Short mmCIF file of C-alpha atoms and ligand atoms in Angstrom, two decimals:
data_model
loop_
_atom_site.label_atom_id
_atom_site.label_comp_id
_atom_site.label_asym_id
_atom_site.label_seq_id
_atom_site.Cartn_x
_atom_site.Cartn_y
_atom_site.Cartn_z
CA UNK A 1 -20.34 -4.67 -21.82
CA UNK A 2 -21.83 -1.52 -23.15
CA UNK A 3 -21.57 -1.21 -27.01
CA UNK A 4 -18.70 1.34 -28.65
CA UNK A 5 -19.90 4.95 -28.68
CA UNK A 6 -19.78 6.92 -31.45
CA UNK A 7 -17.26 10.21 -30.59
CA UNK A 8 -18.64 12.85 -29.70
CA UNK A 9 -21.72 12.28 -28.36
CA UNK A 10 -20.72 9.64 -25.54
CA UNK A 11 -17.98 12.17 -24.27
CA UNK A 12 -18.49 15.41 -25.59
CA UNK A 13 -15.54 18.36 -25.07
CA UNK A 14 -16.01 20.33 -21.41
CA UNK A 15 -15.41 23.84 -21.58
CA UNK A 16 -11.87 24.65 -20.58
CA UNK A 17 -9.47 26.67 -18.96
CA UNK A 18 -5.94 24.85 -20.18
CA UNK A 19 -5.95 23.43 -23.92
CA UNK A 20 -6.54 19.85 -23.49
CA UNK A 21 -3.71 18.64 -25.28
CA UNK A 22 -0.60 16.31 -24.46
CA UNK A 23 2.85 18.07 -25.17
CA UNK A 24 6.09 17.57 -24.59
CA UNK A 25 8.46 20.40 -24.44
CA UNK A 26 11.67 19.60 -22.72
CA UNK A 27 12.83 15.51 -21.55
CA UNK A 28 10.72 14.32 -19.10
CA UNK A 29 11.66 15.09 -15.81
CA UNK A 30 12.66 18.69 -17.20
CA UNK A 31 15.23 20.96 -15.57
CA UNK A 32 13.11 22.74 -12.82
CA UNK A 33 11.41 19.82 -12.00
CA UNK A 34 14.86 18.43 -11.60
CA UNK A 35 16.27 21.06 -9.29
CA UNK A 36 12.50 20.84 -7.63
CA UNK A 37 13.85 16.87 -6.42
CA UNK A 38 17.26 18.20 -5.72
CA UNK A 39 15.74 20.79 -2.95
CA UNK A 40 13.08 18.45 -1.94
CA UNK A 41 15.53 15.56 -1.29
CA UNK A 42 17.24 18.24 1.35
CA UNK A 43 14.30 18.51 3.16
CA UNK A 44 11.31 16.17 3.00
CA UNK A 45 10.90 12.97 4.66
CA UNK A 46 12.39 10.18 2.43
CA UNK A 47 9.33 8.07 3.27
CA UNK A 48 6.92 9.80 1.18
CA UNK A 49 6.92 8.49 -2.45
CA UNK A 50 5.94 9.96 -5.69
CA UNK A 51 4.96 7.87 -8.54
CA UNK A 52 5.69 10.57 -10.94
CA UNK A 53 9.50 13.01 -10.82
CA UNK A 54 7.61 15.93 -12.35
CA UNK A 55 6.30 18.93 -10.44
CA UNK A 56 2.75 20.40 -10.91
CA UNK A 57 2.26 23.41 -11.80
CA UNK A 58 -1.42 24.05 -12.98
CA UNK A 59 -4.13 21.30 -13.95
CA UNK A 60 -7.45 21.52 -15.62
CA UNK A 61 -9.98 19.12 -17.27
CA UNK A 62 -7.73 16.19 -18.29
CA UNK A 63 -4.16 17.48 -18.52
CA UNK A 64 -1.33 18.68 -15.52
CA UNK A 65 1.08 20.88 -16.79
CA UNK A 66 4.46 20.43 -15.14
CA UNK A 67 6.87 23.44 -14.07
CA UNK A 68 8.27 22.86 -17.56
CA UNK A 69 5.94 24.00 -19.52
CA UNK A 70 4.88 19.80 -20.56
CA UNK A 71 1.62 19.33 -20.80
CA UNK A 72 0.65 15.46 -19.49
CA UNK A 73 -2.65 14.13 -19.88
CA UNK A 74 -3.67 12.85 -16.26
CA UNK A 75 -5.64 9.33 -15.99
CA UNK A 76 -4.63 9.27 -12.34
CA UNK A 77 -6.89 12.31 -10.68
CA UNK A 78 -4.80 12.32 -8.03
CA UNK A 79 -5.89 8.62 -7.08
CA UNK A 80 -9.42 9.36 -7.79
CA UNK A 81 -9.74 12.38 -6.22
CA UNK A 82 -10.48 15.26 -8.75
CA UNK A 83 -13.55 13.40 -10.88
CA UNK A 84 -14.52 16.85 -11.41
CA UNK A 85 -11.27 18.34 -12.60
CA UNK A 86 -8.59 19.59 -10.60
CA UNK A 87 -9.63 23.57 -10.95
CA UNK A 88 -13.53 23.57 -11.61
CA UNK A 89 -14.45 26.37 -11.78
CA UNK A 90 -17.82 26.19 -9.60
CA UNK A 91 -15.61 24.45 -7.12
CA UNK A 92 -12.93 27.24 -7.05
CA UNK A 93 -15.60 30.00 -6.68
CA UNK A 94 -16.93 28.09 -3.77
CA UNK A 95 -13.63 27.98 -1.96
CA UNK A 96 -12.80 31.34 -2.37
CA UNK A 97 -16.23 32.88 -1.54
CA UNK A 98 -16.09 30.38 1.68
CA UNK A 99 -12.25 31.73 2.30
CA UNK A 100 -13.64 35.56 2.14
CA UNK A 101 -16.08 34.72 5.23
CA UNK A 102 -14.18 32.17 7.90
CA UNK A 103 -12.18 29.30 6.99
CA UNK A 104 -12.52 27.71 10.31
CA UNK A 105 -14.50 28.17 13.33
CA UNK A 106 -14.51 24.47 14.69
CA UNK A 107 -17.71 22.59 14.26
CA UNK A 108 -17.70 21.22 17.83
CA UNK A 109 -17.06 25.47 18.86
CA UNK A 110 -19.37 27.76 16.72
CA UNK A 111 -20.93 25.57 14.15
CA UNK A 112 -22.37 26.61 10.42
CA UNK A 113 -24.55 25.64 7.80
CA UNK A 114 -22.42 24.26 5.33
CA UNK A 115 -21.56 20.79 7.49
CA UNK A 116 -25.20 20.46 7.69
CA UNK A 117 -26.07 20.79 3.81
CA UNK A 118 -23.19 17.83 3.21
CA UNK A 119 -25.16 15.95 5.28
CA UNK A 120 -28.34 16.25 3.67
CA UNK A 121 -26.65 15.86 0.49
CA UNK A 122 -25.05 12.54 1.62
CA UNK A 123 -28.62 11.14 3.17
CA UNK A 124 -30.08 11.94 -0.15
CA UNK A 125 -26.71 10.53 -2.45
CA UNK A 126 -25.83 7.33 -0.27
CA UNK A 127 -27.62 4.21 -0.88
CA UNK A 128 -31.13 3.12 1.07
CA UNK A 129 -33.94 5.17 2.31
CA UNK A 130 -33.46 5.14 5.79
CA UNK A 131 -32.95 7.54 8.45
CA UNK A 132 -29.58 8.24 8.24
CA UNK A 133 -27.03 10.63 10.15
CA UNK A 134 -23.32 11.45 9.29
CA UNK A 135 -19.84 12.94 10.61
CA UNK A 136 -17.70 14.61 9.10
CA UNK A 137 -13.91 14.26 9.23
CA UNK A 138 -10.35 14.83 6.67
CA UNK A 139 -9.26 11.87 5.46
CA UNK A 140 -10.36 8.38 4.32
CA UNK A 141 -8.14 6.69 7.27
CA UNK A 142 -10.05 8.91 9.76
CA UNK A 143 -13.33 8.02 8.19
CA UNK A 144 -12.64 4.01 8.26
CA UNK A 145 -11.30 4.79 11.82
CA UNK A 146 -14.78 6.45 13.36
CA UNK A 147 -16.67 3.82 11.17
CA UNK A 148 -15.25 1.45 13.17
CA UNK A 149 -15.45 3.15 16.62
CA UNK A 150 -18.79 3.24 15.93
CA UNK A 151 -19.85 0.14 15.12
CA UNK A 152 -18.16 -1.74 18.20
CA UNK A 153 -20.04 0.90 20.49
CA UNK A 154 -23.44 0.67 18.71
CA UNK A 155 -23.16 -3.60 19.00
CA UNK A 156 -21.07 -3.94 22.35
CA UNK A 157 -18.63 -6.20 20.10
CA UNK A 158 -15.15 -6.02 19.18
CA UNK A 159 -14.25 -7.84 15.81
CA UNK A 160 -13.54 -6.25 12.57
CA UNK A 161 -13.60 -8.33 9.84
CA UNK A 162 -11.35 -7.38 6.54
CA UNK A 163 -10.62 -9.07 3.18
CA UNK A 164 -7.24 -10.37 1.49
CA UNK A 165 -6.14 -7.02 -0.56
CA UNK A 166 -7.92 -4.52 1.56
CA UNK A 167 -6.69 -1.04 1.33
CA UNK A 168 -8.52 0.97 4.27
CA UNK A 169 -5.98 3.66 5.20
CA UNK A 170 -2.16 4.51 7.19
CA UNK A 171 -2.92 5.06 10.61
CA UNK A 172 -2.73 2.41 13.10
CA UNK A 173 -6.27 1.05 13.13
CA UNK A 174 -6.35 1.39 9.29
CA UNK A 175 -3.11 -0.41 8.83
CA UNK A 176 -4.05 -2.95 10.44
CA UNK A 177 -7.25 -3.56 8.54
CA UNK A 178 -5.04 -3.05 5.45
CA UNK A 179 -3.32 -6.35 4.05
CA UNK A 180 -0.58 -5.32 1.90
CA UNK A 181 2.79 -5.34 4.34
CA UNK A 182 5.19 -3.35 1.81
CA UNK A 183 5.05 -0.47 1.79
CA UNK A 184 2.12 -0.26 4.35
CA UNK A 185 2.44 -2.08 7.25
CA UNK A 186 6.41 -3.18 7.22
CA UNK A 187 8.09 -2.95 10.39
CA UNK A 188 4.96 0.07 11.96
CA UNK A 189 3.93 -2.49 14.15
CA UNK A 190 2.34 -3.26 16.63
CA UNK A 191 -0.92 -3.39 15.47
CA UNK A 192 -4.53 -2.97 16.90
CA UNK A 193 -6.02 -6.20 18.34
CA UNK A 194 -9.40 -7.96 17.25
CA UNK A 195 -8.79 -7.35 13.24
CA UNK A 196 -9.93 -10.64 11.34
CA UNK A 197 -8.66 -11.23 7.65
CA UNK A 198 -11.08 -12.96 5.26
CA UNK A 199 -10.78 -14.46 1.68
CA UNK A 200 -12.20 -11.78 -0.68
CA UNK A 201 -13.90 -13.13 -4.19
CA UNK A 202 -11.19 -12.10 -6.98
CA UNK A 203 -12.66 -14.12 -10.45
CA UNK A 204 -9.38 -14.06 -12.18
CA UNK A 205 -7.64 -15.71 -9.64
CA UNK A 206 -9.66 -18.25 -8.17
CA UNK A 207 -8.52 -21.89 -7.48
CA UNK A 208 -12.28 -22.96 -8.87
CA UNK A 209 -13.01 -20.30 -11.94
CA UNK A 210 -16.59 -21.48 -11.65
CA UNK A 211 -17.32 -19.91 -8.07
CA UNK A 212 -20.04 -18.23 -7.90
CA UNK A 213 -20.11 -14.85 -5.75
CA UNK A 214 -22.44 -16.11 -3.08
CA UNK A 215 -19.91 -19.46 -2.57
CA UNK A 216 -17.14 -17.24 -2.31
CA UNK A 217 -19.13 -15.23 0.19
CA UNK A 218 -19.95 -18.11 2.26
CA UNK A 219 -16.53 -19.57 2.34
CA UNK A 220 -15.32 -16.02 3.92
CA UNK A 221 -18.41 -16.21 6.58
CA UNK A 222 -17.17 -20.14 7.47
CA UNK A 223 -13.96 -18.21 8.15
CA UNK A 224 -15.90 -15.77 10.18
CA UNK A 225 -17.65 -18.32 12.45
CA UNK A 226 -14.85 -20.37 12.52
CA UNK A 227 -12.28 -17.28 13.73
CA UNK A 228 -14.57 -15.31 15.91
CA UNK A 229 -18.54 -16.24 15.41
CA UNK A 230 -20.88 -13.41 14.45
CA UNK A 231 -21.69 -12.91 18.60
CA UNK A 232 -18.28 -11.47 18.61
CA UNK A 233 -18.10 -9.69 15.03
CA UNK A 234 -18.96 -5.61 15.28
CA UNK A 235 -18.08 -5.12 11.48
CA UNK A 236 -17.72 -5.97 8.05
CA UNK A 237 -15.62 -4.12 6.22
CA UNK A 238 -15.02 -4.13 2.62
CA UNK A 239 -14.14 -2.40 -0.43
CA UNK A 240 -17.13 -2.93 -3.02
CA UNK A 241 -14.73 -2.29 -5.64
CA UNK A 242 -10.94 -2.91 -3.93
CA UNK A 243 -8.70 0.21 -4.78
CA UNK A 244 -5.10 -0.15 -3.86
CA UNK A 245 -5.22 -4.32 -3.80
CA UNK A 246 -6.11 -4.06 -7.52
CA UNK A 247 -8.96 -2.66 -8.54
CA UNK A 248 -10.91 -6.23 -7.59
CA UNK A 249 -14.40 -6.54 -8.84
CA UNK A 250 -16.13 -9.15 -6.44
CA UNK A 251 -17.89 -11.85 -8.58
CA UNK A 252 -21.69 -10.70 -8.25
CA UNK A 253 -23.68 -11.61 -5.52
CA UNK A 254 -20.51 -11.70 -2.89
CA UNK A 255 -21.35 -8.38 -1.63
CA UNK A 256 -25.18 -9.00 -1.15
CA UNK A 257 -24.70 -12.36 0.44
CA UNK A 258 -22.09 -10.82 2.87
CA UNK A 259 -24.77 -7.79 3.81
CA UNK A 260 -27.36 -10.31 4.59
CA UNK A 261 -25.90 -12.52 7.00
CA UNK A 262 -24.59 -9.28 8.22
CA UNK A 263 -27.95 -8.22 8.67
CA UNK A 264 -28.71 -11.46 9.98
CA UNK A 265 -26.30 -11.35 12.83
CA UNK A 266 -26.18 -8.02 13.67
CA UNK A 267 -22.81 -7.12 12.24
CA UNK A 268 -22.39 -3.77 10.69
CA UNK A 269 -21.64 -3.79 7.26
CA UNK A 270 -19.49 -0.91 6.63
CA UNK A 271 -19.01 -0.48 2.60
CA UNK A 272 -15.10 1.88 2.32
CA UNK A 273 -16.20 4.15 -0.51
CA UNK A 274 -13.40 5.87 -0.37
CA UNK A 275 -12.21 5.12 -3.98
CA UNK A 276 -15.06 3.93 -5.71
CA UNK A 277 -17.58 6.65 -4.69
CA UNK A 278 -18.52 9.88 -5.99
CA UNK A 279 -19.80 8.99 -10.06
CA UNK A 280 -16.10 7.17 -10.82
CA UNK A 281 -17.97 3.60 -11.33
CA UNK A 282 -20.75 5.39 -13.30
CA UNK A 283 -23.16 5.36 -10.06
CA UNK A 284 -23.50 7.80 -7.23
CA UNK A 285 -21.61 4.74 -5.28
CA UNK A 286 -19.99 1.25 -6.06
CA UNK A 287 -22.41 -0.40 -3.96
CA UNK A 288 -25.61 0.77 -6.04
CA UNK A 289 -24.51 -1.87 -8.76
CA UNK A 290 -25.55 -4.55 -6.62
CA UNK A 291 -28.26 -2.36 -4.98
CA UNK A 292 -26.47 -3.27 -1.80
CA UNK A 293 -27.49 -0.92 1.53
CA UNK A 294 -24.52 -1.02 3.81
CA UNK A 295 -25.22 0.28 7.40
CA UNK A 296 -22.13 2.13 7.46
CA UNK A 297 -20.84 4.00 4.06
CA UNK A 298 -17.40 5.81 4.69
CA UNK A 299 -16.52 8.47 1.75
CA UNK A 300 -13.59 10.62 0.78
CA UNK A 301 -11.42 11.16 -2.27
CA UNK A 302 -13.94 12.18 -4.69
CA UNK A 303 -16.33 14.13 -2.47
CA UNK A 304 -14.65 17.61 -2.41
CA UNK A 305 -13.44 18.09 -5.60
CA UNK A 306 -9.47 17.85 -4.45
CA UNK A 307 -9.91 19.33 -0.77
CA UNK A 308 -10.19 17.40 2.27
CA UNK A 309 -13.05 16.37 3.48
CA UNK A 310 -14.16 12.68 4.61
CA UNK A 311 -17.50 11.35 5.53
CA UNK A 312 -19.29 8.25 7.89
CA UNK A 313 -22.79 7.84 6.68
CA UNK A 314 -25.67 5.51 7.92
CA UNK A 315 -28.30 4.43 9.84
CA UNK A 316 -29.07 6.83 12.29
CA UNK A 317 -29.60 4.40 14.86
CA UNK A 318 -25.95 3.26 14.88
CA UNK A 319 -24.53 7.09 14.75
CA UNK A 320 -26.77 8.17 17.02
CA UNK A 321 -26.03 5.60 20.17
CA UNK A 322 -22.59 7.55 20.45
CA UNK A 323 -22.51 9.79 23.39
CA UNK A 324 -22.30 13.46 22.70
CA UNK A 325 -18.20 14.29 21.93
CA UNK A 326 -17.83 11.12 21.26
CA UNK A 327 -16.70 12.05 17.85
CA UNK A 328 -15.15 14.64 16.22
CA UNK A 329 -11.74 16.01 15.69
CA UNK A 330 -10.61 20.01 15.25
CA UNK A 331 -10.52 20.54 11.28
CA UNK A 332 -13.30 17.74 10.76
CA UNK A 333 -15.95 19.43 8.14
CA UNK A 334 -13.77 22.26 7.77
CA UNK A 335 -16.17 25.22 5.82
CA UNK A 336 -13.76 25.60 2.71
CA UNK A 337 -14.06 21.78 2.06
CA UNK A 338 -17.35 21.91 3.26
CA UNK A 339 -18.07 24.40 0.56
CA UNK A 340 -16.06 22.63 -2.44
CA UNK A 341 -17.86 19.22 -1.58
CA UNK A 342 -21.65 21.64 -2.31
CA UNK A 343 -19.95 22.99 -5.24
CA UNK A 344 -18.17 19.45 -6.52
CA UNK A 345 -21.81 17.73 -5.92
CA UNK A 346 -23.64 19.92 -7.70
CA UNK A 347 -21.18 19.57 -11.01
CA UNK A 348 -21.11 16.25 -10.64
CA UNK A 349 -25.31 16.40 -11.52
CA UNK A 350 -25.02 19.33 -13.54
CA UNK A 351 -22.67 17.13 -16.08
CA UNK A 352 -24.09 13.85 -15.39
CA UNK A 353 -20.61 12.48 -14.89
CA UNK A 354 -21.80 9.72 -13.77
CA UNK A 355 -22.78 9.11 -17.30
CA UNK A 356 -19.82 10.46 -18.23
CA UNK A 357 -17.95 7.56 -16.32
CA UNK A 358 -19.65 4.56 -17.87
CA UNK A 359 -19.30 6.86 -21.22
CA UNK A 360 -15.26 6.50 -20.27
CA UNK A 361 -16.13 2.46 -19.72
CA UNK A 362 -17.33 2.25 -23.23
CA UNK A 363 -14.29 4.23 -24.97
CA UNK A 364 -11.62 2.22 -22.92
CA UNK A 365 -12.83 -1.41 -22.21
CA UNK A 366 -13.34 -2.02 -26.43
CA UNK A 367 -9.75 -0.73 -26.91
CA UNK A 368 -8.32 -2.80 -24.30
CA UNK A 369 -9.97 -5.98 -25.41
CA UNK A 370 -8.85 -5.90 -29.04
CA UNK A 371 -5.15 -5.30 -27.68
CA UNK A 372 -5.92 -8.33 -25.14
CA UNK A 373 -6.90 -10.38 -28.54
CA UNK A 374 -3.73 -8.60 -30.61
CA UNK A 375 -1.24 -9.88 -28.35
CA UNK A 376 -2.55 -13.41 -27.71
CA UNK A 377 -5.59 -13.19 -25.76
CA UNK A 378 -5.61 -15.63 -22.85
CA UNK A 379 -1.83 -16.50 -23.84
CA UNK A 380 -0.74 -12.74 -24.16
CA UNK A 381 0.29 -10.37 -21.36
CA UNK A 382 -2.74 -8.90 -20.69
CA UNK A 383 -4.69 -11.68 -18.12
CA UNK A 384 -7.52 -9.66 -16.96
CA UNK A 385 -9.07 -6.23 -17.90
CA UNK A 386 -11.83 -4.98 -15.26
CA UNK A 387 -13.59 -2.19 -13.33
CA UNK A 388 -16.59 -0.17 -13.90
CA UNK A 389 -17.10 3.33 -15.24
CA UNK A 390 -14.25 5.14 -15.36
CA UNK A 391 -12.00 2.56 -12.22
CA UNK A 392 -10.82 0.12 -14.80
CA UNK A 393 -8.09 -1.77 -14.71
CA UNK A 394 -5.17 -4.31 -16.87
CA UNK A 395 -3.78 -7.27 -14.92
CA UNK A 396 -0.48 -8.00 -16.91
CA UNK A 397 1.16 -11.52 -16.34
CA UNK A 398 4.17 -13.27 -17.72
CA UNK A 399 2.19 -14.22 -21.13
CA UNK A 400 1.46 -18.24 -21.43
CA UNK A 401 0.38 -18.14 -17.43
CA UNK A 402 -1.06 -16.47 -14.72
CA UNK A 403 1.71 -14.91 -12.83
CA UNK A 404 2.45 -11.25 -11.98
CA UNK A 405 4.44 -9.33 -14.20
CA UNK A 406 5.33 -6.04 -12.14
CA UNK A 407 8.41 -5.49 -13.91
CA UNK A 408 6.65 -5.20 -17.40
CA UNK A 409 3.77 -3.04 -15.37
CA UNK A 410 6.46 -0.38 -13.88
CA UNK A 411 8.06 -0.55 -17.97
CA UNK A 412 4.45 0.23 -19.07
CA UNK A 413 3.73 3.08 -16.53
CA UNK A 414 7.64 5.02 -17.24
CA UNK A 415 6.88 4.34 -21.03
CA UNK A 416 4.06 5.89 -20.86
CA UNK A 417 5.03 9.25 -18.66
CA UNK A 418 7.94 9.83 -20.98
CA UNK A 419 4.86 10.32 -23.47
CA UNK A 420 3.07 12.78 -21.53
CA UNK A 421 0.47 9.99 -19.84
CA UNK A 422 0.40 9.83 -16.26
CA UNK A 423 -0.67 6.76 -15.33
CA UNK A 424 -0.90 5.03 -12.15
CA UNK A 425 -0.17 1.40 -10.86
CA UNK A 426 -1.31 -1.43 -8.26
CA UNK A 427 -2.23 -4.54 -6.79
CA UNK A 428 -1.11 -6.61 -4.52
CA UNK A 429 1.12 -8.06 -6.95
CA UNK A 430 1.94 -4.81 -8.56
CA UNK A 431 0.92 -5.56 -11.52
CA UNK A 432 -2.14 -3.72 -12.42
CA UNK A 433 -2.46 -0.51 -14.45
CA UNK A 434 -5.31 1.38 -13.20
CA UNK A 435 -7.59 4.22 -15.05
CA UNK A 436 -8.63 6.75 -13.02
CA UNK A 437 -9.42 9.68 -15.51
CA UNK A 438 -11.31 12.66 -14.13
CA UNK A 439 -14.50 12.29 -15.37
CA UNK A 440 -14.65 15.57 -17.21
CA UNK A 441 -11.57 14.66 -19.54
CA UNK A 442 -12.75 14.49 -23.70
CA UNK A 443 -13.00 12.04 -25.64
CA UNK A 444 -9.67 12.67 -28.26
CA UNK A 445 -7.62 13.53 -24.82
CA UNK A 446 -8.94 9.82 -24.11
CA UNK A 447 -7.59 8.62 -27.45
CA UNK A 448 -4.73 9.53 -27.50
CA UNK A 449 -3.77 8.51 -23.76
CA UNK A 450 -5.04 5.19 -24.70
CA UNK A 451 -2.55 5.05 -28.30
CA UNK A 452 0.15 5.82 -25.70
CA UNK A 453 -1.04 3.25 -23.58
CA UNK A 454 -1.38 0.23 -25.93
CA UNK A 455 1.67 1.27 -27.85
CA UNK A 456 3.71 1.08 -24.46
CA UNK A 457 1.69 -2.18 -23.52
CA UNK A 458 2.95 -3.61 -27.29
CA UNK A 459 6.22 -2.45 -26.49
CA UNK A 460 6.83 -4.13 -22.64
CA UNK A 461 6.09 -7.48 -24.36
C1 PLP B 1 -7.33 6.04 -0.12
C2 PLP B 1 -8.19 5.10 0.65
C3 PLP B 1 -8.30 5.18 2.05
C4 PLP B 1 -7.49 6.15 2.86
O1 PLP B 1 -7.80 7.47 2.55
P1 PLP B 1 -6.80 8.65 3.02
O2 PLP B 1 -7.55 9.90 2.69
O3 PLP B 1 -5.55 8.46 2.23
O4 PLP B 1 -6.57 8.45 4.47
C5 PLP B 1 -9.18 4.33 2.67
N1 PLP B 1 -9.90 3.43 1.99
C6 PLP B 1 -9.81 3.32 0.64
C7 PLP B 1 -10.67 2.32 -0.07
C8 PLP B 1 -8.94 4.14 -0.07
O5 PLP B 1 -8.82 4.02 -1.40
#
């Protein structure tokens, strides 16, 4: 555990646009944001959620400013999508300069430099030396998707093999490789055929506390010979870090043990980066930690500083068996994104953030731990407090056991956005608070999120 900071110096104050302070002008959901739900109840598809009823209207460094003039301090980034703000400036220019020239030509049409400097970027960013290649595409669904078509082409084979509390995306492929039924997967079906599901290593809630990462590992490759045998397995593919199933930190040495027998056998190890990558776990990517070198690495969220762009990286030999057209879509590598994801790279080394995230690691993790010890330690609420860099989590359970508590978690998360913290939750269980500041926020904006936090933690007991 890295050792407290002292202020100032482990997260110093960004330049900003907005102040970066938490305020509260009206009750929280405020009048326009009230007639905004009225007017979008009329018209938008009941089936798309949002964990927060107020309406955005400007963000910048740490804080989203509703249409209310309330000023919230955000430790969601848009589920770990703005790590380098929601309006950086370098990132804005970029879009708008890109905008000014063509904002669409269609790669597979009239192709441009910009998709090619992303890949460069990403062979030089993504973990291993090798030759590598990549493909561009929108979303994180899309990216898992082509990951996939790829690696059954590349070994002739058709099984995909997925963990207990995968999150990998809504489409049909993707929800089937997903585990979670509600709200995913409930009543979608059918899903795709040949989609294996595996026991993933989650240390707080192992049968046997004292397995280590490489038995856990080998139990889920006994299930993997025993289900389908590595002559018919195409993939691996995991989460290094799992997002939506709880922010699950695989005990070490699961994730290198599952890459070599990949290796082994001839299975593509796809690592979904989706969440984890881009600086949030205080490394280029999740997988670095382990200095694991997947085959197949897909990206998203955090790449384009809040516009849509997704990415398949890897071994050239795999991406390159594909027969020409073989992949693609219309909008895949659009130029803006293209663009942003140049500009959003380049401030992501400029302010080192992935120092900044493990900076965020040290400010948050002591804080959490005394609470933890306040309120009972082992017998209190809080069961398990994880992550790395700034994708850090708080498993809260019924305190004297182990079990879920998602009623106290949804109390914790409403406490804390009547405060001005927006805070996000979940888990299989739904009963994780998870962290996801943008890696530019300061240090007192950090404070004082995490007061509101362990105040509304105290007061769920
Ligand atoms: C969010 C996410 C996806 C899906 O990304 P979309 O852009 O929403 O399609 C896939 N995998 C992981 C790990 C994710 O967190």
């Amino acid at each position: 555990m890295a050792p407290s900071l002292t202020s100032s110096s482990a997260l110093p104050d960004l330049e900003a646009r907005l102040p970066q302070q938490r305020k509260l002008v009206t009750e929280v959901p405020g009048p326009r944001s009230r007639e905004l739900q009225q007017r979008r109840a009329a018209v938008v598809a009941g089936g798309v959620g949002s964990s927060m009823p107020v309406y955005a209207a400007d963000a910048d460094g740490g804080i989203i400013n509703d249409v209310d003039g309330n000023s919230f301090i955000d430790l969601g980034s848009g589920i770990a999508v703005t790590n380098v703000g929601a309006s950086s400036p370098a990132v804005a220019a970029a879009v708008s300069e890109q905008a000014t020239h063509f904002t669409h030509t269609c790669f597979m049409v009239t192709p441009y430099e910009g998709y090619i400097q992303v890949a460069e970027e990403l062979a030089r960013l993504t973990p291993g030396d090798h030759e590598k290649r990549t493909v561009l595409f929108n979303s994180g669904a899309e990216a898992v998707e082509n990951a996939v078509k790829v690696a059954r082409l590349a070994t002739g084979r058709q099984g995909v093999v997925v963990f207990d509390h995968a999150y990998h995306g809504r489409t049909n492929l993707t929800m089937g490789l997903t585990a979670k039924t509600m709200p995913y997967k409930s009543n979608f079906g059918p899903f795709a055929p040949e989609i294996y599901r595996v026991p993933m290593s989650y240390p707080y809630r192992e049968e046997n506390p004292q397995i280590t990462g490489e038995q856990a590992a080998r139990r889920a490759i006994s299930q993997i010979e025993k289900q389908l045998g590595a002559e018919s397995t195409a993939a691996i593919l995991i989460e290094p870090i799992q997002g939506e199933g709880g922010f699950i930190v695989p005990a070490e040495g699961f994730l290198p043990t599952l890459a070599a027998w990949a290796r082994e056998n001839g299975v593509v190890f796809i690592a979904d980066e989706v969440q984890s990558g881009f600086c949030r776990t205080g490394a280029w990517f999740a997988s670095d930690h382990e200095g694991v070198v997947p085959d197949l690495i897909t990206m998203a969220k955090g790449i384009a500083g809040g516009m849509p762009l997704s990415a398949v990286t890897g071994r050239a030999d795999l991406l390159d068996a594909v027969h020409p057209g073989g992949l693609g879509g219309t909008y895949g590598g659009n130029p803006v994104a293209c663009a942003a994801a140049i500009a959003t790279l380049d401030v992501m080394r400029e302010l080192d953030l992935a120092g900044r995230a493990r900076a965020i690691e040290g400010v948050v993790v002591p804080r959490l731990r005394a609470l933890a010890e306040e309120l009972g330690g082992s017998e209190g609420p809080i069961g398990d407090i994880r992550g790395r860099g700034a994708m850090l989590a708080v498993e809260l359970v019924k305190p004297g056991t182990t079990e879920p508590d998602p009623e106290a978690t949804k109390a914790i998360a409403a406490a804390c956005l009547a405060e001005g913290v927006l805070i996000l939750t979940c888990g299989t269980y739904g009963n994780i608070i998870r962290l996801l500041p943008p890696l530019v926020i300061g240090e007192q904006l950090l404070d004082d999120a995490l007061t509101v936090l362990e105040n509304a933690i105290r007061a769920a007991r």
